[in-house]
Coordinates of C-alpha atoms and ligand atoms in Angstrom, one line a residue:
Chain A
X278 CA 11.9 -22.2 -19.6
X279 CA 9.0 -22.1 -17.2
X280 CA 9.0 -19.0 -15.1
X281 CA 8.3 -18.5 -11.4
X282 CA 5.1 -16.7 -12.6
X283 CA 3.3 -17.9 -15.7
X284 CA 0.3 -16.0 -16.9
X285 CA -1.7 -17.6 -19.7
X286 CA -4.4 -16.1 -21.7
X287 CA -5.6 -14.0 -18.8
X288 CA -8.7 -11.9 -19.2
X289 CA -10.6 -9.9 -16.6
X290 CA -14.0 -8.4 -17.1
X291 CA -15.6 -6.2 -14.4
X292 CA -19.4 -6.1 -14.3
X293 CA -20.4 -2.6 -13.3
X294 CA -23.7 -0.8 -13.2
X295 CA -22.8 0.9 -16.5
X296 CA -22.0 -2.3 -18.2
X297 CA -18.9 -4.5 -18.7
X298 CA -15.4 -3.2 -18.4
X299 CA -12.8 -5.4 -20.1
X300 CA -9.9 -4.5 -18.0
X301 CA -7.5 -7.2 -19.3
X302 CA -7.7 -9.2 -22.5
X303 CA -5.8 -12.4 -23.3
X304 CA -2.5 -11.5 -21.5
X305 CA 0.3 -14.1 -21.4
X306 CA 3.5 -13.4 -19.5
X307 CA 6.4 -15.4 -18.3
X308 CA 8.4 -14.0 -15.4
X309 CA 11.6 -15.8 -14.6
X310 CA 12.9 -16.3 -11.1
X311 CA 15.3 -13.5 -10.2
X312 CA 14.0 -11.0 -12.7
X313 CA 13.0 -7.5 -12.0
X314 CA 10.0 -7.4 -14.2
X315 CA 8.4 -4.1 -15.1
X316 CA 4.8 -3.7 -16.1
X317 CA 4.2 -0.3 -17.6
X318 CA 1.2 1.4 -19.1
X319 CA -0.9 4.5 -19.1
X320 CA -3.4 5.2 -16.3
X321 CA -6.4 2.8 -16.6
X322 CA -4.4 0.4 -18.8
X323 CA -5.1 -2.5 -16.4
X324 CA -1.8 -2.7 -14.6
X325 CA -3.2 -2.8 -11.1
X326 CA -5.7 -5.4 -12.1
X327 CA -3.0 -7.5 -13.7
X328 CA -0.8 -7.4 -10.6
X329 CA -3.7 -8.2 -8.3
X330 CA -4.4 -11.3 -10.4
X331 CA -0.9 -12.5 -9.7
X332 CA -1.8 -13.2 -6.1
X333 CA -5.5 -13.7 -6.8
X334 CA -6.6 -10.7 -4.8
X335 CA -8.5 -10.4 -8.1
X336 CA -9.8 -13.6 -9.7
X337 CA -9.3 -13.6 -13.5
X338 CA -12.5 -14.1 -15.6
X339 CA -10.6 -16.6 -17.7
X340 CA -7.0 -17.8 -18.2
X341 CA -4.6 -19.1 -15.6
X342 CA -1.9 -17.8 -13.3
X343 CA 0.8 -20.2 -12.2
X344 CA 3.1 -19.4 -9.4
X345 CA 6.0 -21.7 -8.7
X346 CA 4.2 -24.3 -10.8
X347 CA 1.0 -24.1 -8.8
X348 CA -2.1 -22.9 -10.6
X349 CA -3.7 -20.4 -8.3
X350 CA -7.2 -21.0 -9.6
X351 CA -7.0 -24.7 -8.5
X352 CA -6.1 -23.9 -4.9
X353 CA -8.4 -23.9 -1.9
X354 CA -8.8 -20.8 0.2
X355 CA -6.3 -22.1 2.7
X356 CA -3.8 -23.1 0.1
X357 CA -4.2 -19.7 -1.5
X358 CA -3.4 -18.0 1.8
X359 CA -0.4 -20.2 2.2
X360 CA 1.0 -19.4 -1.2
X361 CA 0.3 -15.7 -0.7
X362 CA 3.0 -15.8 2.0
X363 CA 5.4 -16.4 -0.8
X364 CA 4.1 -13.4 -2.8
X365 CA 4.4 -10.2 -0.9
X366 CA 3.0 -6.9 -2.1
X367 CA 3.7 -3.2 -1.6
X368 CA 1.4 -0.4 -2.6
X369 CA 1.4 3.2 -3.7
X370 CA -0.3 4.3 -0.5
X371 CA 1.8 2.0 1.7
X372 CA -1.3 0.5 3.4
X373 CA 0.3 0.3 6.9
X374 CA -1.7 -0.2 10.0
X375 CA -2.1 3.4 11.2
X376 CA -2.9 2.5 14.8
X377 CA 0.2 0.2 15.2
X378 CA 3.7 1.3 15.5
X379 CA 6.5 0.5 13.0
X380 CA 7.7 -2.7 14.7
X381 CA 4.2 -4.1 15.2
X382 CA 3.5 -3.4 11.5
X383 CA 6.5 -5.4 10.5
X384 CA 5.6 -8.2 13.0
X385 CA 2.1 -8.5 11.6
X386 CA 2.7 -11.1 8.9
X387 CA 5.0 -13.0 11.2
X388 CA 2.6 -13.2 14.1
X389 CA -0.4 -14.1 11.9
X390 CA 1.9 -16.7 10.3
X391 CA 2.1 -18.3 13.7
X392 CA 5.5 -17.0 14.9
X393 CA 6.0 -16.3 18.7
X394 CA 5.8 -12.7 19.6
X395 CA 9.4 -12.5 20.9
X396 CA 10.9 -14.2 17.9
X397 CA 8.8 -12.0 15.6
X398 CA 10.2 -8.9 17.2
X399 CA 13.7 -10.1 16.8
X400 CA 13.2 -10.8 13.1
X401 CA 11.4 -7.5 12.7
X402 CA 14.3 -5.6 14.1
X403 CA 16.6 -7.3 11.6
X404 CA 14.3 -6.3 8.8
X405 CA 14.2 -2.7 10.0
X406 CA 18.0 -2.7 9.9
X407 CA 17.9 -3.9 6.3
X408 CA 15.6 -0.9 5.3
X409 CA 17.7 1.4 7.6
X410 CA 14.9 2.4 9.9
X411 CA 15.9 0.8 13.2
X412 CA 15.6 4.1 15.0
X413 CA 11.9 4.5 14.1
X414 CA 10.8 1.1 15.5
X415 CA 8.5 2.7 18.0
X416 CA 7.2 5.5 15.8
X417 CA 3.7 5.4 14.3
X418 CA 3.2 5.6 10.5
X419 CA 1.7 9.1 10.8
X420 CA 5.0 10.3 12.1
X421 CA 7.0 9.1 9.1
X422 CA 7.7 10.5 5.7
X423 CA 6.4 8.8 2.6
X424 CA 9.7 7.2 1.8
X425 CA 10.0 6.0 5.4
X426 CA 6.5 4.5 5.2
X427 CA 7.4 2.7 2.1
X428 CA 10.5 1.3 3.8
X429 CA 8.3 0.0 6.6
X430 CA 6.0 -1.6 4.0
X431 CA 9.1 -3.2 2.3
X432 CA 10.3 -4.6 5.7
X433 CA 6.8 -5.9 6.3
X434 CA 6.7 -7.5 2.8
X435 CA 10.1 -9.2 3.4
X436 CA 9.1 -10.5 6.8
X437 CA 7.7 -13.8 5.6
X438 CA 10.7 -14.5 3.4
X439 CA 8.7 -14.2 0.1
X440 CA 10.0 -15.4 -3.2
X441 CA 8.2 -12.8 -5.1
X442 CA 7.6 -9.1 -4.3
X443 CA 4.8 -7.3 -6.2
X444 CA 5.1 -3.5 -6.3
X445 CA 2.0 -1.6 -7.4
X446 CA 3.2 2.0 -8.1
X447 CA 5.4 1.8 -5.1
X448 CA 7.2 5.0 -5.8
X449 CA 4.4 7.0 -7.4
X450 CA 3.6 8.9 -4.2
X451 CA 7.3 9.8 -3.6
X452 CA 9.5 12.6 -4.7
X453 CA 12.4 11.8 -7.2
X454 CA 15.1 11.5 -4.6
X455 CA 13.1 9.2 -2.4
X456 CA 12.0 7.2 -5.5
X457 CA 15.7 6.7 -6.3
X458 CA 16.5 5.4 -2.8
X459 CA 13.5 3.0 -2.8
X460 CA 14.5 1.7 -6.2
X461 CA 18.1 1.1 -4.9
X462 CA 16.6 -0.8 -2.0
X463 CA 14.5 -2.9 -4.2
X464 CA 17.5 -3.6 -6.4
X465 CA 19.6 -4.7 -3.4
X466 CA 16.8 -6.9 -2.2
X467 CA 16.7 -8.6 -5.6
X468 CA 20.4 -9.1 -5.6
X469 CA 21.0 -10.1 -2.0
X470 CA 18.0 -12.4 -1.5
X471 CA 17.2 -13.4 -5.0
X472 CA 13.6 -12.2 -4.7
X473 CA 11.8 -11.9 -8.0
X474 CA 10.3 -8.4 -8.2
X475 CA 7.4 -7.3 -10.3
X476 CA 7.2 -3.5 -10.6
X477 CA 4.0 -1.8 -11.8
X478 CA 4.6 1.8 -12.9
X479 CA 3.7 4.4 -15.4
X480 CA 7.1 6.0 -15.3
X481 CA 9.6 4.8 -17.9
X482 CA 12.5 6.1 -15.8
X483 CA 11.6 3.5 -13.1
X484 CA 11.8 0.7 -15.7
X485 CA 15.0 1.9 -17.2
X486 CA 16.5 2.3 -13.8
X487 CA 16.2 -1.1 -12.4
X488 CA 14.1 -3.5 -14.6
X489 CA 15.6 -6.4 -16.6
X490 CA 12.4 -7.1 -18.4
X491 CA 9.3 -5.1 -19.2
X492 CA 5.8 -5.7 -20.5
X493 CA 3.9 -2.8 -21.9
X494 CA 0.2 -2.8 -21.3
X495 CA -2.2 -0.7 -23.4
X496 CA -5.9 -0.7 -22.9
X497 CA -6.0 -4.1 -21.4
X498 CA -3.8 -5.7 -24.0
X499 CA -0.2 -6.8 -23.8
X500 CA 1.5 -4.5 -26.4
X501 CA 5.1 -5.6 -26.2
X502 CA 7.4 -7.5 -23.9
X503 CA 11.0 -8.3 -23.7
X504 CA 14.4 -7.2 -22.3
X505 CA 14.4 -3.6 -21.3
X506 CA 17.5 -2.9 -23.4
X507 CA 15.9 -4.4 -26.5
X508 CA 12.7 -2.4 -26.1
X509 CA 14.6 0.8 -25.5
X510 CA 16.8 0.2 -28.5
X511 CA 14.1 -1.0 -30.9
X512 CA 10.6 -0.2 -29.7
X513 CA 8.3 -1.9 -32.2
X514 CA 4.9 -0.5 -31.4
X515 CA 3.6 3.1 -31.2
X516 CA 2.7 2.6 -27.5
X517 CA 6.3 1.6 -26.7
X518 CA 7.7 4.5 -28.6
X519 CA 5.3 6.9 -26.9
X520 CA 6.2 5.7 -23.5
X521 CA 9.9 5.9 -24.2
X522 CA 9.6 9.4 -25.6
X523 CA 7.5 10.6 -22.7
X524 CA 9.9 9.0 -20.3
X525 CA 12.7 11.0 -21.8
X526 CA 10.9 14.3 -21.6
X527 CA 9.8 14.0 -18.1
X528 CA 12.9 12.4 -16.9
X529 CA 13.6 15.1 -14.3
X530 CA 15.4 13.0 -11.8
X531 CA 18.3 11.8 -13.9
X532 CA 18.6 15.2 -15.4
X533 CA 18.7 16.8 -12.0
X534 CA 21.3 14.3 -10.7
X535 CA 23.5 14.8 -13.7
X536 CA 23.3 18.5 -13.3
X537 CA 24.3 18.3 -9.7
X538 CA 27.2 16.2 -10.5
X539 CA 28.5 18.5 -13.2
X540 CA 28.1 21.5 -10.9
X541 CA 30.2 20.1 -8.1
X542 CA 33.1 22.4 -7.4
X543 CA 32.5 24.4 -10.5
X544 CA 31.6 28.0 -10.9
X545 CA 28.2 28.0 -12.5
X546 CA 26.1 30.9 -13.6
X547 CA 22.6 31.2 -14.9
X548 CA 21.9 33.6 -17.7
X549 CA 18.5 34.7 -18.7
X550 CA 17.8 36.3 -22.1
X551 CA 14.4 37.7 -23.0
X552 CA 13.0 38.7 -26.4
X553 CA 14.9 42.0 -26.1
X554 CA 18.3 40.4 -25.8
X555 CA 20.6 40.8 -28.8
X556 CA 20.5 38.1 -31.4
X557 CA 24.3 38.0 -31.6
X558 CA 25.6 34.5 -30.8
X559 CA 26.7 35.5 -27.4
X560 CA 28.0 32.2 -26.1
X561 CA 29.9 31.3 -29.2
X562 CA 31.5 34.8 -29.4
X563 CA 32.5 34.6 -25.8
X564 CA 34.2 31.2 -26.3
X565 CA 36.1 32.7 -29.3
X566 CA 37.0 35.8 -27.4
X567 CA 38.4 34.2 -24.3
X568 CA 39.7 31.1 -26.0
X569 CA 38.3 29.0 -23.1
X570 CA 35.7 26.3 -23.3
X571 CA 32.5 26.6 -21.3
X572 CA 30.1 23.8 -20.6
X573 CA 26.3 24.2 -21.1
X574 CA 24.6 22.2 -18.4
X575 CA 21.2 23.1 -19.4
X576 CA 19.2 25.2 -21.8
X577 CA 15.6 25.8 -21.5
X578 CA 12.8 28.2 -22.3
X579 CA 10.4 29.2 -19.7
X580 CA 7.2 31.1 -19.8
X581 CA 7.4 33.9 -17.2
X582 CA 4.3 36.1 -16.9
X583 CA 3.4 35.3 -20.4
X584 CA 6.8 36.2 -21.9
X585 CA 9.0 33.5 -23.3
X586 CA 12.5 33.7 -21.7
X587 CA 15.5 31.6 -22.5
X588 CA 17.6 30.3 -19.8
X589 CA 21.0 28.6 -19.6
X590 CA 23.1 27.2 -16.9
X591 CA 26.8 27.5 -17.8
X592 CA 29.8 26.0 -16.1
X593 CA 32.7 28.4 -16.4
X594 CA 36.4 27.7 -16.6
X595 CA 38.2 27.3 -13.3
X596 CA 40.4 30.5 -13.7
X597 CA 38.8 33.1 -11.4
X598 CA 40.0 36.0 -13.5
X599 CA 38.4 34.6 -16.7
X600 CA 35.2 33.9 -14.7
X601 CA 34.9 37.5 -13.7
X602 CA 35.6 38.7 -17.2
X603 CA 33.1 36.4 -18.7
X604 CA 30.4 37.5 -16.3
X605 CA 31.1 41.1 -17.2
X606 CA 31.0 40.3 -20.9
X607 CA 27.6 38.7 -20.6
X608 CA 26.2 41.5 -18.5
X609 CA 27.4 44.0 -21.0
X610 CA 25.3 42.3 -23.6
X611 CA 22.1 42.8 -21.6
X612 CA 21.9 39.3 -20.1
X613 CA 20.9 38.7 -16.5
X614 CA 23.7 36.8 -14.9
X615 CA 23.4 35.1 -11.6
X616 CA 25.8 32.7 -9.8
X617 CA 24.2 29.4 -8.8
X618 CA 25.5 26.5 -6.7
X619 CA 22.7 24.1 -6.3
X620 CA 20.2 22.4 -8.5
X621 CA 18.0 25.0 -10.3
X622 CA 14.6 24.1 -11.6
Chain B
X196 CA -37.7 21.6 52.1
X197 CA -34.6 19.7 51.1
X198 CA -34.0 16.8 53.5
X199 CA -31.2 14.3 53.8
X200 CA -33.8 11.7 52.7
X201 CA -34.1 13.5 49.5
X202 CA -30.3 13.6 49.0
X203 CA -30.2 9.9 49.7
X204 CA -32.9 9.3 47.1
X205 CA -31.0 11.4 44.5
X206 CA -27.8 9.4 45.2
X207 CA -29.7 6.2 44.7
X208 CA -31.2 7.7 41.5
X209 CA -27.7 8.4 40.2
X210 CA -26.6 4.9 41.2
X211 CA -29.5 3.2 39.5
X212 CA -29.2 5.3 36.3
X213 CA -25.5 4.5 36.1
X214 CA -26.1 0.8 36.6
X215 CA -28.9 0.7 34.1
X216 CA -26.9 2.6 31.5
X217 CA -23.7 0.8 31.9
X218 CA -25.2 -2.7 32.1
X219 CA -27.4 -2.0 29.0
X220 CA -24.3 -0.6 27.1
X221 CA -22.4 -3.7 28.0
X222 CA -25.1 -6.1 26.9
X223 CA -25.9 -3.9 24.0
X224 CA -22.3 -4.3 22.8
X225 CA -22.3 -8.0 23.5
X226 CA -25.1 -8.2 20.8
X227 CA -24.3 -5.1 18.7
X228 CA -20.6 -5.7 18.2
X229 CA -20.9 -9.1 16.5
X230 CA -24.0 -7.8 14.7
X231 CA -22.1 -4.8 13.3
X232 CA -19.0 -6.9 12.4
X233 CA -21.2 -9.4 10.5
X234 CA -23.0 -6.5 8.7
X235 CA -19.7 -4.9 7.7
X236 CA -18.1 -8.2 6.6
X237 CA -21.0 -9.6 4.7
X238 CA -21.9 -6.4 2.8
X239 CA -21.1 -6.2 -0.9
X240 CA -17.9 -4.4 -0.3
X241 CA -16.9 -6.5 2.8
X242 CA -14.3 -9.2 3.0
X243 CA -16.9 -12.0 2.9
X244 CA -19.9 -10.8 1.0
X245 CA -23.1 -12.7 1.7
X246 CA -26.3 -11.1 0.5
X247 CA -28.6 -13.3 2.5
X248 CA -27.0 -12.8 5.9
X249 CA -26.5 -9.1 5.3
X250 CA -30.1 -8.5 4.2
X251 CA -31.5 -10.5 7.2
X252 CA -29.5 -8.6 9.8
X253 CA -30.0 -5.3 7.9
X254 CA -33.8 -5.7 7.9
X255 CA -34.0 -6.8 11.6
X256 CA -31.8 -3.8 12.6
X257 CA -34.1 -1.4 10.6
X258 CA -37.3 -2.8 12.1
X259 CA -36.0 -2.7 15.7
X260 CA -34.6 0.8 15.2
X261 CA -37.9 2.1 13.9
X262 CA -39.9 1.0 16.9
X263 CA -40.3 3.9 19.3
X264 CA -38.5 3.1 22.6
X265 CA -41.6 3.5 24.8
X266 CA -43.5 1.0 22.5
X267 CA -40.6 -1.4 22.6
X268 CA -40.5 -1.2 26.3
X269 CA -44.1 -2.3 26.5
X270 CA -43.8 -4.9 23.7
X271 CA -40.9 -6.7 25.4
X272 CA -42.5 -6.8 28.8
X273 CA -43.2 -10.6 28.6
X274 CA -39.5 -11.1 27.8
X275 CA -38.5 -8.8 30.6
X276 CA -40.7 -10.7 33.1
X277 CA -39.3 -14.0 31.9
X278 CA -35.7 -12.8 32.5
X279 CA -35.9 -10.4 35.5
X280 CA -39.2 -11.6 37.1
X281 CA -40.8 -8.2 37.1
X282 CA -41.4 -5.3 34.7
X283 CA -40.6 -2.2 36.8
X284 CA -37.5 -1.0 38.5
X285 CA -34.0 -0.5 37.1
X286 CA -33.1 -4.1 36.6
X287 CA -36.2 -4.6 34.5
X288 CA -35.4 -1.6 32.3
X289 CA -32.0 -3.1 31.3
X290 CA -33.8 -5.6 29.1
X291 CA -35.6 -3.1 26.8
X292 CA -32.7 -0.7 26.9
X293 CA -30.4 -3.5 25.7
X294 CA -32.8 -4.5 22.9
X295 CA -33.1 -0.9 21.8
X296 CA -29.4 -0.2 22.0
X297 CA -28.1 -3.4 20.2
X298 CA -29.2 -2.6 16.6
X299 CA -28.2 1.0 17.0
X300 CA -24.8 -0.1 18.3
X301 CA -24.6 -2.7 15.5
X302 CA -25.1 0.1 12.9
X303 CA -22.4 2.3 14.5
X304 CA -20.0 -0.6 14.5
X305 CA -20.8 -1.3 10.9
X306 CA -20.1 2.2 9.9
X307 CA -16.9 2.4 12.0
X308 CA -15.5 -0.7 10.3
X309 CA -16.5 0.5 6.9
X310 CA -14.4 3.6 7.5
X311 CA -11.3 1.5 7.6
X312 CA -9.1 2.1 4.5
X313 CA -9.7 -0.8 2.1
X314 CA -6.0 -0.8 1.2
X315 CA -5.0 -1.9 4.6
X316 CA -7.4 -4.8 4.4
X317 CA -6.0 -5.7 1.0
X318 CA -2.4 -5.6 2.4
X319 CA -3.5 -8.0 5.1
X320 CA -5.1 -10.3 2.5
X321 CA -1.9 -10.2 0.3
X322 CA 0.0 -11.4 3.4
X323 CA -2.2 -14.4 3.6
X324 CA -4.2 -13.3 6.7
X325 CA -7.5 -15.2 7.2
X326 CA -10.9 -13.5 7.7
X327 CA -10.8 -13.8 11.5
X328 CA -7.3 -12.3 11.7
X329 CA -8.4 -9.4 9.4
X330 CA -11.5 -8.7 11.6
X331 CA -9.6 -9.0 14.9
X332 CA -6.2 -7.5 14.0
X333 CA -7.0 -5.1 11.2
X334 CA -10.6 -3.9 11.2
X335 CA -11.2 -3.6 14.9
X336 CA -7.8 -2.2 15.6
X337 CA -7.9 0.4 12.8
X338 CA -11.5 1.3 13.7
X339 CA -10.7 1.6 17.4
X340 CA -11.0 5.4 17.7
X341 CA -14.2 5.5 15.8
X342 CA -15.7 2.6 17.8
X343 CA -14.8 4.4 21.1
X344 CA -16.5 7.6 19.8
X345 CA -19.5 5.3 19.2
X346 CA -19.4 3.9 22.7
X347 CA -19.5 7.5 24.0
X348 CA -22.5 8.3 21.8
X349 CA -24.2 5.0 22.8
X350 CA -23.8 5.7 26.6
X351 CA -25.3 9.2 26.2
X352 CA -28.2 7.9 24.2
X353 CA -28.9 4.9 26.5
X354 CA -28.7 7.3 29.5
X355 CA -31.4 9.4 27.8
X356 CA -33.5 6.3 27.1
X357 CA -33.1 5.1 30.7
X358 CA -34.7 8.4 31.8
X359 CA -37.5 7.8 29.4
X360 CA -38.2 4.5 31.0
X361 CA -39.1 6.5 34.1
X362 CA -42.6 7.0 32.5
X363 CA -43.4 3.4 33.2
X364 CA -41.6 3.1 36.5
X365 CA -38.2 2.3 35.2
X366 CA -36.1 3.5 38.1
X367 CA -33.2 5.9 38.3
X368 CA -33.2 9.6 37.9
X369 CA -35.8 9.7 35.1
X370 CA -38.2 7.8 37.4
X371 CA -37.6 10.4 40.2
X372 CA -38.2 13.3 37.8
X373 CA -41.4 11.7 36.6
X374 CA -42.8 10.8 40.0
X375 CA -42.0 14.1 41.8
X376 CA -42.0 16.6 39.0
X377 CA -44.8 15.3 36.8
X378 CA -47.2 13.7 39.3
X379 CA -46.5 15.9 42.4
X380 CA -45.4 19.2 40.9
X381 CA -42.2 19.2 43.0
X382 CA -40.3 21.2 40.5
X383 CA -37.1 21.5 42.5
X384 CA -36.7 17.7 42.6
X385 CA -37.4 17.4 38.9
X386 CA -34.8 20.1 38.1
X387 CA -32.2 18.5 40.3
X388 CA -32.8 15.1 38.6
X389 CA -32.5 16.7 35.2
X390 CA -29.3 18.6 36.1
X391 CA -27.8 15.4 37.5
X392 CA -28.7 13.6 34.2
X393 CA -27.0 16.4 32.2
X394 CA -23.9 16.2 34.4
X395 CA -23.7 12.4 33.9
X396 CA -24.0 12.7 30.1
X397 CA -21.4 15.5 30.2
X398 CA -18.9 13.3 32.2
X399 CA -19.3 10.3 29.9
X400 CA -19.0 12.5 26.8
X401 CA -15.8 14.1 28.0
X402 CA -14.2 10.9 29.2
X403 CA -15.1 9.0 26.1
X404 CA -13.7 11.7 23.7
X405 CA -10.5 12.1 25.7
X406 CA -9.9 8.3 25.7
X407 CA -10.5 7.9 22.0
X408 CA -8.3 10.9 21.2
X409 CA -5.6 9.5 23.4
X410 CA -5.7 6.1 21.7
X411 CA -5.7 7.5 18.2
X412 CA -2.3 7.2 16.6
X413 CA -3.2 8.9 13.3
X414 CA -2.4 12.4 14.6
Ligands
ATP205 N1 -13.3 -3.3 -9.1 C1 -13.5 -2.7 -10.3 N2 -14.7 -2.6 -10.8 C2 -14.9 -2.1 -12.0 N3 -14.0 -1.7 -12.9 C3 -12.7 -1.7 -12.4 C4 -12.4 -2.3 -11.1 N4 -11.1 -2.2 -11.0 C5 -10.6 -1.7 -12.1 N5 -11.6 -1.4 -13.0 C6 -11.4 -0.8 -14.3 O1 -10.4 -1.6 -15.0 C7 -9.6 -0.7 -15.8 C8 -8.1 -0.9 -15.4 O2 -8.0 -0.5 -14.1 P1 -6.6 -0.6 -13.3 O3 -6.8 0.0 -12.0 O4 -6.0 -2.0 -13.5 O5 -5.7 0.4 -14.2 P2 -4.2 0.9 -13.9 O6 -3.4 0.6 -15.1 O7 -3.7 0.3 -12.6 O8 -4.3 2.5 -13.8 P3 -3.6 3.5 -12.9 O9 -2.2 3.8 -13.5 O10 -4.4 4.7 -12.9 O11 -3.5 2.9 -11.5 C9 -10.1 0.7 -15.6 O12 -10.9 1.0 -16.7 C10 -10.9 0.6 -14.3 O13 -11.9 1.5 -14.3
MG206 MG1 -3.1 1.2 -10.7

């Protein structure tokens, strides 16, 4: 099946003062309409270059890019500008007009596309509603948080009713919670408006979270591509394996959310044991002694002032009396016990 | 003795200086603004690189900027005569002032535009904006604050040059300072003229900075 985006044998070489940089070599991709397509790779792999070739912000050195059946290289400047209105883009650093307020930023592509000012404002207000930012219409970008700025950028990107949305590290400047909310928004946009989304990222968690397909880029080459579920289950190449492993290790957000969920309404404690703590299997003994299960939410070692210390977050049984007894039991064995009720890092 | 005639002369001096300065700034921007835009746009990193056009404008700007103002003033006298009909007085000074200011203004515009974050330009390109739209609605808008600071600097500099034109009978406060202070040793008049020049520069500087700060939305 021909995709909405067809990349064939694409190569891009940059001529720099220190010689040639082969940023992309012989990449072929097919992205189907309605996909959320992830492109992942390490820093410098060529992801940004690839995504910029998809709307010809960057001209490939060789190979072709076809969007909706039109080969971009064969288009005139004017036709290219025309088709770019179908391919929106959002960026890591948002790239909003800093001297224009939110609503004027969203109006920009509409007005330059020839829409009347009044009509454009009306449409922009609708868009701000979609990204839940109506109350900030008159604010300037400098008065917004990163997540809010990205929402404005998304509203602006949707303004011209694009068929494709390219996202270059759209969540990389955001904290985990904001990343989550932006990813949800992108997912909704994909579902509700059928917009094909291409997501460039170096975070595996982003791919796993919302992508249907993924291409792995390593040093300018296409290493592996396919359905996300397949690649996660059977990564074939070392690059894919590494990214998946790394993704798991640094997957703070999901961990954090899960911990928060488990802690809801529970009595949780944090215990810390240092090298001096007894080597008796404290937790196991405690469970045996009280005959009640406890839930280990997290176990970790941390380096505090050069000394390795173990740390655990435990969720205790609901019985208050047992809770107190358990705390006393742990304290007796030389462990620092502290009650916690939020996420602990 | 300070007479009312002298006061009148000083007031006329202020008026002439203001007229010369503001007219030259205006004409300077009429030439310098497009000049600077074309420089910024046709440079290697610009949105429409064009080595030939860039180099030509670049060289002309460099040549004109390296001619000392007093020499330029004399060099362009034929042009001045052709346009104004005479080579002395404030109206005549506007011509060399404009020619001296234009390349300098062009450079300031060029650098203001180049300060604009390339990402914003790229975003506009990705939305299908054409070159004209990008210049008009992105570059000039985003560079607004910096351009206004440039206007403030330009006015101050042109005001100083206008006083220099006094050496060859250019009119305005500089002319008064030259005629009375230098040729007739009337130190008081010279000092008053200079103080008035300082006050004028101060006023423009303060107004310009306030305005550009007020219009800056990046705070
Ligand atoms: N305009 C350019 N001129 C010269 N070299 C470039 C240019 N743009 C990118 N490159 C080079 O091409 C390679 C790929 O760069 P690219 O920005 O596509 O990587 P990336 O995968 O997006 O990395 P990151 O995750 O850090 O954003 C790098 O080696 C980079 O130095
Ligand atoms: Mg990149």
